[in-house]
CSV table of C-alpha atoms in Angstrom, one decimal:
chain,number,residue,atom,x,y,z
A,1,MET,CA,15.9,-28.2,-12.1
A,2,THR,CA,14.1,-27.2,-15.2
A,3,ARG,CA,14.2,-29.6,-18.2
A,4,ALA,CA,14.6,-27.6,-21.4
A,5,LEU,CA,14.6,-28.0,-25.1
A,6,LEU,CA,17.1,-25.6,-26.7
A,7,LEU,CA,15.9,-24.4,-30.1
A,8,CYS,CA,18.4,-22.4,-32.2
A,9,PRO,CA,16.9,-19.9,-34.7
A,10,GLY,CA,17.7,-19.7,-38.4
A,11,ARG,CA,19.2,-17.1,-40.6
A,12,GLY,CA,17.1,-14.0,-40.8
A,13,SER,CA,16.3,-13.9,-37.1
A,14,TYR,CA,18.9,-11.3,-36.3
A,15,ASN,CA,17.0,-7.9,-36.7
A,16,ALA,CA,17.3,-4.3,-35.8
A,17,ALA,CA,16.5,-5.0,-32.2
A,18,SER,CA,19.6,-7.3,-32.1
A,19,LEU,CA,22.1,-4.6,-32.8
A,20,GLY,CA,24.6,-4.2,-30.0
A,21,SER,CA,24.0,-7.7,-28.6
A,22,LEU,CA,27.6,-8.9,-29.3
A,23,GLN,CA,29.4,-6.0,-27.6
A,24,ASP,CA,31.7,-6.2,-24.6
A,25,LEU,CA,31.4,-10.0,-24.2
A,26,ASP,CA,33.9,-12.5,-23.0
A,27,SER,CA,32.6,-15.3,-25.3
A,28,PRO,CA,34.7,-18.2,-26.6
A,29,ALA,CA,32.2,-18.8,-29.4
A,30,LEU,CA,32.3,-15.1,-30.5
A,31,ARG,CA,36.1,-15.1,-30.5
A,32,THR,CA,36.3,-18.3,-32.5
A,33,PHE,CA,33.7,-17.1,-35.0
A,34,ASP,CA,35.4,-13.8,-35.6
A,35,ALA,CA,38.8,-15.6,-36.0
A,36,CYS,CA,37.2,-17.7,-38.8
A,37,ARG,CA,35.9,-14.4,-40.4
A,38,ALA,CA,39.4,-12.9,-40.2
A,39,GLN,CA,41.0,-15.9,-41.7
A,40,HIS,CA,38.7,-15.5,-44.7
A,41,GLY,CA,39.1,-11.8,-45.0
A,42,ARG,CA,35.6,-11.0,-43.9
A,43,ARG,CA,34.5,-8.1,-41.6
A,44,SER,CA,34.2,-9.1,-37.9
A,45,LEU,CA,30.8,-9.9,-36.4
A,46,VAL,CA,31.5,-7.5,-33.5
A,47,GLU,CA,31.9,-4.6,-36.0
A,48,ILE,CA,28.8,-5.5,-37.9
A,49,ASP,CA,26.8,-5.8,-34.7
A,50,ALA,CA,28.1,-2.4,-33.6
A,51,MET,CA,26.7,-0.5,-36.6
A,52,ASP,CA,24.4,2.4,-35.9
A,53,ARG,CA,21.8,1.3,-38.4
A,54,PHE,CA,20.4,-2.1,-39.5
A,55,SER,CA,21.4,-2.7,-43.1
A,56,GLY,CA,20.2,-5.3,-45.6
A,57,VAL,CA,23.7,-5.5,-47.0
A,58,TRP,CA,25.4,-6.3,-43.7
A,59,HIS,CA,22.7,-7.8,-41.5
A,60,VAL,CA,20.4,-9.7,-43.9
A,61,ALA,CA,22.7,-10.9,-46.7
A,62,GLY,CA,23.6,-14.6,-46.1
A,63,GLU,CA,27.3,-14.1,-46.1
A,64,HIS,CA,27.1,-12.1,-42.9
A,65,ALA,CA,23.7,-12.9,-41.4
A,66,SER,CA,24.3,-16.6,-41.1
A,67,LEU,CA,27.3,-16.5,-38.7
A,68,LEU,CA,25.9,-13.3,-37.1
A,69,THR,CA,22.8,-15.1,-36.1
A,70,ALA,CA,24.7,-18.2,-34.9
A,71,ALA,CA,27.0,-16.0,-32.8
A,72,ALA,CA,24.0,-14.3,-31.1
A,73,THR,CA,22.7,-17.8,-30.3
A,74,MET,CA,25.9,-19.2,-29.0
A,75,VAL,CA,26.7,-16.3,-26.6
A,76,ASP,CA,23.2,-16.8,-25.1
A,77,VAL,CA,23.7,-20.5,-24.8
A,78,GLU,CA,27.0,-19.9,-23.0
A,79,SER,CA,25.1,-17.8,-20.4
A,80,ILE,CA,22.5,-20.4,-19.5
A,81,ASP,CA,22.9,-21.4,-15.8
A,82,ARG,CA,23.4,-25.2,-16.0
A,83,GLU,CA,22.6,-25.5,-12.3
A,84,LYS,CA,19.1,-24.1,-13.0
A,85,VAL,CA,18.6,-25.8,-16.4
A,86,ASP,CA,19.1,-29.3,-17.7
A,87,VAL,CA,19.2,-29.1,-21.5
A,88,VAL,CA,17.6,-32.5,-22.5
A,89,ALA,CA,17.7,-32.0,-26.3
A,90,ILE,CA,18.8,-29.4,-28.9
A,91,ALA,CA,17.2,-28.6,-32.2
A,92,GLY,CA,17.5,-25.7,-34.7
A,93,ASN,CA,15.3,-24.2,-37.4
A,94,SER,CA,16.8,-24.4,-40.9
A,95,MET,CA,20.3,-22.8,-40.6
A,96,GLY,CA,19.9,-23.2,-36.8
A,97,TRP,CA,20.6,-26.9,-37.3
A,98,TYR,CA,24.2,-26.0,-37.9
A,99,THR,CA,24.3,-23.9,-34.7
A,100,ALA,CA,22.7,-26.8,-32.9
A,101,LEU,CA,25.5,-29.1,-34.0
A,102,GLY,CA,28.0,-26.8,-32.3
A,103,CYS,CA,25.8,-26.5,-29.1
A,104,ALA,CA,25.5,-30.3,-28.9
A,105,GLY,CA,29.3,-30.9,-29.4
A,106,ALA,CA,28.9,-32.7,-32.7
A,107,LEU,CA,31.3,-30.1,-34.1
A,108,ALA,CA,33.9,-28.1,-32.3
A,109,LEU,CA,33.5,-24.4,-32.3
A,110,ASP,CA,36.0,-23.7,-35.1
A,111,ASP,CA,34.4,-26.4,-37.3
A,112,THR,CA,30.9,-24.9,-36.5
A,113,ALA,CA,32.2,-21.5,-37.6
A,114,LEU,CA,33.7,-22.9,-40.8
A,115,LEU,CA,30.5,-24.8,-41.7
A,116,ILE,CA,28.2,-21.8,-41.2
A,117,ASP,CA,30.5,-19.2,-42.7
A,118,THR,CA,31.2,-21.4,-45.8
A,119,LEU,CA,27.5,-22.1,-46.5
A,120,GLY,CA,26.6,-18.4,-45.9
A,121,ALA,CA,29.3,-17.3,-48.2
A,122,TYR,CA,27.8,-19.3,-51.0
A,123,GLN,CA,25.0,-16.7,-51.0
A,124,ALA,CA,27.2,-13.7,-51.8
A,125,ARG,CA,25.9,-12.2,-55.0
A,126,ASN,CA,24.3,-15.6,-55.6
A,127,VAL,CA,20.8,-15.7,-54.4
A,128,ILE,CA,19.0,-18.6,-56.1
A,129,GLY,CA,15.3,-18.3,-56.4
A,130,GLY,CA,13.6,-17.3,-53.2
A,131,GLN,CA,11.2,-18.2,-50.3
A,132,LEU,CA,7.7,-17.0,-49.4
A,133,VAL,CA,5.5,-17.6,-46.4
A,134,TRP,CA,1.8,-18.5,-46.2
A,135,PRO,CA,-0.3,-19.2,-43.1
A,136,LEU,CA,-2.0,-22.6,-42.8
A,137,CYS,CA,-3.7,-22.0,-39.5
A,138,ASP,CA,-6.6,-19.7,-38.4
A,139,GLU,CA,-6.1,-16.6,-36.3
A,140,ALA,CA,-6.4,-18.7,-33.1
A,141,TRP,CA,-3.4,-20.7,-34.4
A,142,ARG,CA,-5.4,-23.8,-35.0
A,143,PRO,CA,-4.7,-25.8,-38.2
A,144,VAL,CA,-7.1,-25.4,-41.2
A,145,PRO,CA,-6.9,-28.6,-43.3
A,146,GLU,CA,-8.5,-26.9,-46.3
A,147,ARG,CA,-5.7,-24.3,-46.5
A,148,LEU,CA,-3.1,-27.1,-46.5
A,149,ALA,CA,-5.0,-29.0,-49.2
A,150,ARG,CA,-5.2,-25.9,-51.4
A,151,LEU,CA,-1.5,-25.2,-50.9
A,152,GLU,CA,-0.5,-28.8,-51.7
A,153,ALA,CA,-2.4,-28.6,-54.9
A,154,ILE,CA,-0.7,-25.3,-55.9
A,155,VAL,CA,2.7,-26.8,-55.2
A,156,ALA,CA,1.9,-29.9,-57.2
A,157,ASP,CA,0.7,-27.9,-60.2
A,158,THR,CA,3.5,-25.3,-60.3
A,159,PRO,CA,6.8,-26.2,-61.9
A,160,ASP,CA,9.9,-25.3,-59.8
A,161,LEU,CA,7.8,-24.6,-56.7
A,162,PHE,CA,8.7,-26.7,-53.6
A,163,TRP,CA,8.0,-27.1,-50.0
A,164,SER,CA,11.0,-25.5,-48.2
A,165,ILE,CA,10.0,-25.5,-44.5
A,166,ARG,CA,6.9,-26.9,-42.7
A,167,LEU,CA,7.0,-24.2,-40.0
A,168,GLY,CA,4.2,-25.0,-37.5
A,169,GLY,CA,1.1,-23.2,-38.8
A,170,GLN,CA,2.9,-21.7,-41.7
A,171,ALA,CA,4.3,-23.0,-45.0
A,172,VAL,CA,7.6,-21.7,-46.4
A,173,LEU,CA,7.8,-22.4,-50.1
A,174,GLY,CA,10.9,-22.2,-52.2
A,175,GLY,CA,11.3,-21.8,-55.9
A,176,THR,CA,12.3,-19.9,-58.9
A,177,ALA,CA,11.2,-16.3,-59.4
A,178,MET,CA,8.6,-17.4,-61.9
A,179,ALA,CA,7.3,-20.2,-59.7
A,180,LEU,CA,7.0,-17.8,-56.7
A,181,ALA,CA,5.1,-15.3,-58.9
A,182,ALA,CA,2.7,-18.0,-60.0
A,183,ALA,CA,2.2,-19.1,-56.3
A,184,ARG,CA,1.4,-15.5,-55.3
A,185,GLU,CA,-1.2,-15.2,-58.0
A,186,ALA,CA,-2.8,-18.5,-57.1
A,187,LEU,CA,-2.9,-17.8,-53.4
A,188,GLY,CA,-4.0,-14.2,-53.6
A,189,GLU,CA,-3.3,-11.6,-50.9
A,190,GLU,CA,-4.4,-11.9,-47.3
A,191,THR,CA,-3.5,-9.5,-44.4
A,192,ARG,CA,-3.2,-10.6,-40.8
A,193,GLY,CA,-2.3,-7.8,-38.4
A,194,SER,CA,0.5,-5.8,-39.9
A,195,ILE,CA,1.6,-8.6,-42.3
A,196,THR,CA,0.4,-9.2,-45.8
A,197,TYR,CA,0.8,-12.8,-47.2
A,198,PRO,CA,2.2,-14.3,-49.2
A,199,LEU,CA,5.3,-12.8,-47.5
A,200,ARG,CA,8.5,-12.8,-49.5
A,201,LEU,CA,11.6,-13.3,-47.4
A,202,PRO,CA,14.4,-10.8,-48.4
A,203,LEU,CA,17.7,-12.1,-49.8
A,204,HIS,CA,16.8,-15.7,-49.2
A,205,SER,CA,17.5,-18.4,-51.7
A,206,ALA,CA,15.2,-21.4,-52.2
A,207,PHE,CA,16.7,-23.2,-49.2
A,208,HIS,CA,15.9,-26.9,-48.6
A,209,THR,CA,14.9,-27.4,-52.3
A,210,ALA,CA,16.4,-29.1,-55.3
A,211,LEU,CA,17.5,-25.6,-56.6
A,212,LEU,CA,20.3,-25.8,-54.1
A,213,ARG,CA,21.9,-28.9,-55.6
A,214,GLY,CA,25.0,-26.9,-56.6
A,215,ALA,CA,25.5,-25.7,-53.0
A,216,ARG,CA,25.2,-29.3,-51.7
A,217,GLY,CA,27.8,-30.6,-54.1
A,218,ARG,CA,30.2,-27.7,-53.4
A,219,ALA,CA,29.8,-28.2,-49.6
A,220,GLN,CA,30.5,-31.9,-49.9
A,221,THR,CA,33.7,-31.2,-51.7
A,222,GLU,CA,34.9,-28.2,-49.7
A,223,LEU,CA,34.1,-29.2,-46.2
A,224,THR,CA,35.7,-32.6,-46.1
A,225,GLY,CA,38.0,-31.5,-43.3
A,226,LEU,CA,35.3,-31.1,-40.7
A,227,GLN,CA,35.8,-33.4,-37.7
A,228,TRP,CA,32.4,-34.9,-36.9
A,229,ARG,CA,31.6,-36.4,-33.5
A,230,ARG,CA,28.7,-38.0,-31.6
A,231,PRO,CA,26.7,-35.2,-29.9
A,232,SER,CA,27.0,-34.9,-26.1
A,233,ILE,CA,23.3,-34.0,-25.9
A,234,PRO,CA,20.5,-35.4,-28.1
A,235,LEU,CA,19.9,-33.6,-31.4
A,236,ILE,CA,16.7,-33.5,-33.4
A,237,ASP,CA,17.0,-32.8,-37.1
A,238,GLY,CA,14.7,-31.4,-39.8
A,239,GLN,CA,13.1,-34.8,-40.4
A,240,GLY,CA,12.1,-35.2,-36.7
A,241,GLN,CA,14.9,-37.8,-36.3
A,242,SER,CA,16.9,-38.0,-33.1
A,243,TRP,CA,20.7,-38.3,-33.0
A,244,ARG,CA,21.5,-39.7,-29.5
A,245,PRO,CA,25.0,-39.5,-27.9
A,246,LEU,CA,25.6,-43.2,-27.6
A,247,HIS,CA,24.2,-44.3,-31.0
A,248,ALA,CA,24.7,-41.4,-33.5
A,249,SER,CA,27.0,-42.1,-36.4
A,250,PRO,CA,29.3,-39.2,-37.1
A,251,GLY,CA,29.5,-40.2,-40.7
A,252,ALA,CA,25.7,-40.3,-41.0
A,253,LEU,CA,25.4,-37.0,-39.3
A,254,ARG,CA,27.8,-35.5,-41.9
A,255,ASP,CA,25.9,-37.0,-44.8
A,256,TYR,CA,22.6,-35.7,-43.5
A,257,THR,CA,24.0,-32.2,-42.9
A,258,LEU,CA,25.7,-31.8,-46.2
A,259,GLY,CA,23.0,-33.6,-48.1
A,260,HIS,CA,19.4,-33.9,-47.1
A,261,GLN,CA,19.5,-30.7,-45.0
A,262,ILE,CA,20.5,-28.6,-48.0
A,263,THR,CA,18.2,-29.9,-50.7
A,264,GLU,CA,15.2,-31.5,-49.1
A,265,PRO,CA,12.3,-29.9,-47.2
A,266,PHE,CA,12.9,-29.0,-43.5
A,267,ASP,CA,10.1,-30.3,-41.3
A,268,PHE,CA,10.2,-27.9,-38.3
A,269,THR,CA,6.8,-29.3,-37.2
A,270,ALA,CA,8.0,-32.9,-37.0
A,271,MET,CA,11.2,-31.7,-35.2
A,272,VAL,CA,9.2,-29.9,-32.5
A,273,ARG,CA,6.7,-32.9,-32.1
A,274,THR,CA,9.6,-35.3,-31.6
A,275,ALA,CA,11.4,-33.0,-29.1
A,276,LEU,CA,8.2,-32.4,-27.0
A,277,GLY,CA,7.0,-35.9,-27.2
A,278,ASP,CA,10.2,-37.9,-26.7
A,279,TYR,CA,12.2,-35.7,-24.3
A,280,GLY,CA,9.5,-34.2,-22.2
A,281,PRO,CA,10.9,-30.7,-21.6
A,282,ASP,CA,9.3,-28.4,-19.1
A,283,VAL,CA,10.1,-25.4,-21.3
A,284,VAL,CA,11.5,-24.5,-24.7
A,285,ILE,CA,14.4,-22.0,-24.6
A,286,LEU,CA,14.8,-19.7,-27.6
A,287,PRO,CA,18.3,-18.2,-27.5
A,288,GLY,CA,19.7,-15.2,-29.4
A,289,PRO,CA,17.3,-13.6,-31.8
A,290,GLY,CA,15.0,-16.6,-31.7
A,291,GLY,CA,11.9,-15.0,-30.2
A,292,SER,CA,10.2,-14.9,-33.6
A,293,LEU,CA,9.9,-18.7,-33.6
A,294,GLY,CA,7.5,-18.5,-30.6
A,295,SER,CA,4.4,-18.5,-32.7
A,296,ALA,CA,5.5,-21.5,-34.9
A,297,ILE,CA,6.3,-23.5,-31.8
A,298,ALA,CA,3.1,-22.6,-30.1
A,299,GLN,CA,1.2,-23.6,-33.2
A,300,VAL,CA,2.7,-27.1,-33.0
A,301,MET,CA,1.9,-27.3,-29.3
A,302,ILE,CA,-1.7,-26.4,-30.0
A,303,GLU,CA,-2.0,-28.9,-32.8
A,304,MET,CA,-0.6,-31.6,-30.4
A,305,GLY,CA,-2.7,-30.4,-27.5
A,306,TRP,CA,0.5,-30.3,-25.5
A,307,ARG,CA,-0.1,-29.5,-21.8
A,308,GLY,CA,-3.8,-28.9,-22.7
A,309,LEU,CA,-3.1,-26.0,-25.0
A,310,ARG,CA,-5.8,-25.8,-27.6
A,311,SER,CA,-5.8,-22.2,-28.9
A,312,ARG,CA,-3.7,-19.0,-29.2
A,313,ASP,CA,-5.6,-17.5,-26.2
A,314,ALA,CA,-4.8,-20.5,-24.0
A,315,PHE,CA,-1.2,-20.3,-25.0
A,316,LEU,CA,-0.9,-16.6,-24.2
A,317,ALA,CA,-2.6,-17.1,-20.9
A,318,ARG,CA,-0.1,-19.7,-20.0
A,319,GLN,CA,2.8,-17.5,-21.0
A,320,ALA,CA,1.6,-14.7,-18.8
A,321,THR,CA,1.7,-16.9,-15.6
A,322,ASP,CA,4.1,-19.8,-16.2
A,323,PRO,CA,5.8,-19.6,-19.5
A,324,VAL,CA,6.6,-22.7,-21.5
A,325,LEU,CA,8.5,-20.7,-24.1
A,326,ILE,CA,11.5,-18.8,-22.7
A,327,SER,CA,12.8,-16.1,-25.1
A,328,MET,CA,16.2,-15.0,-24.0
A,329,SER,CA,15.8,-11.7,-25.8
A,330,ARG,CA,13.2,-10.8,-23.1
A,331,PRO,CA,14.9,-9.8,-19.8
A,332,ASP,CA,12.0,-11.2,-17.6
A,333,GLN,CA,12.1,-14.6,-19.3
A,334,ARG,CA,15.9,-14.6,-19.6
A,335,ALA,CA,16.2,-14.3,-15.8
A,336,ARG,CA,14.5,-17.7,-15.4
A,337,VAL,CA,17.4,-19.5,-17.1
A,338,CYS,CA,20.4,-17.3,-16.4
A,339,THR,CA,22.2,-16.0,-13.4
A,340,THR,CA,22.5,-12.5,-14.9
């Protein structure tokens, strides 16, 4: 049996290629999520997923994209063959932490839906600041300490600019519009492949920064009815901390999720290090529209020297013969963990 880390993607992962992925499914998670949407007078995820064209208004805006991404993840998780795969730990990037809570049983499906839909709805006509991405590694995906030192200095010298996510070989910064403009000027432009950095993420607030204090306070007031439980499978959070089934405190899990998770930097790198180092998975499974996280995970593997991987070329060669990352959006890789 394959030992697997399940890594849930964050908001923004659902893209044009994801359209139609929620059609004609007998999915408990999807039914529950759409029931939550109906209760709050919001358009169903199935209808949004069925649209002919990908739209920023419907597929990128947080009030829809958050639960849409989570639904795409959860229906994939439901399809994993548990006779083939032993999920030894679960994690999630940024908003994916909330999906991970549901996958691990720390929240029931209806509470998972309520948590994600509520936090997503806070973004409706209320984008606060923004996020931009800057690479910290070279083109072989190896860390470049000088780039990190330069970025740290820019963050320290720029008011209202913060670390948002430590995303493997990339930095995600959050801040006000003025702070992001200053960061762009200080960093200068750099093109790698088809992407020009710094890359501004569309319709994203300055998540995981002090600018989201209002959302944190609101969530702590409005989500008091959630029924928190110990997870049934180990969870790794955005500090690289494990929450184990026999020892996790439901109250502490609530406090972290509605506190630190919202306003403090999310350390994806530490999360992946803990998951790979402490739980020893054979593979990392990326459900739903999570394939875009592959490079960030590979960059952490390369930094760790995990399984002898030391460069982008070594990682890609391994993927071609015996993949350590399984993207469920790819039929050939999906077949390794699903019956159909």
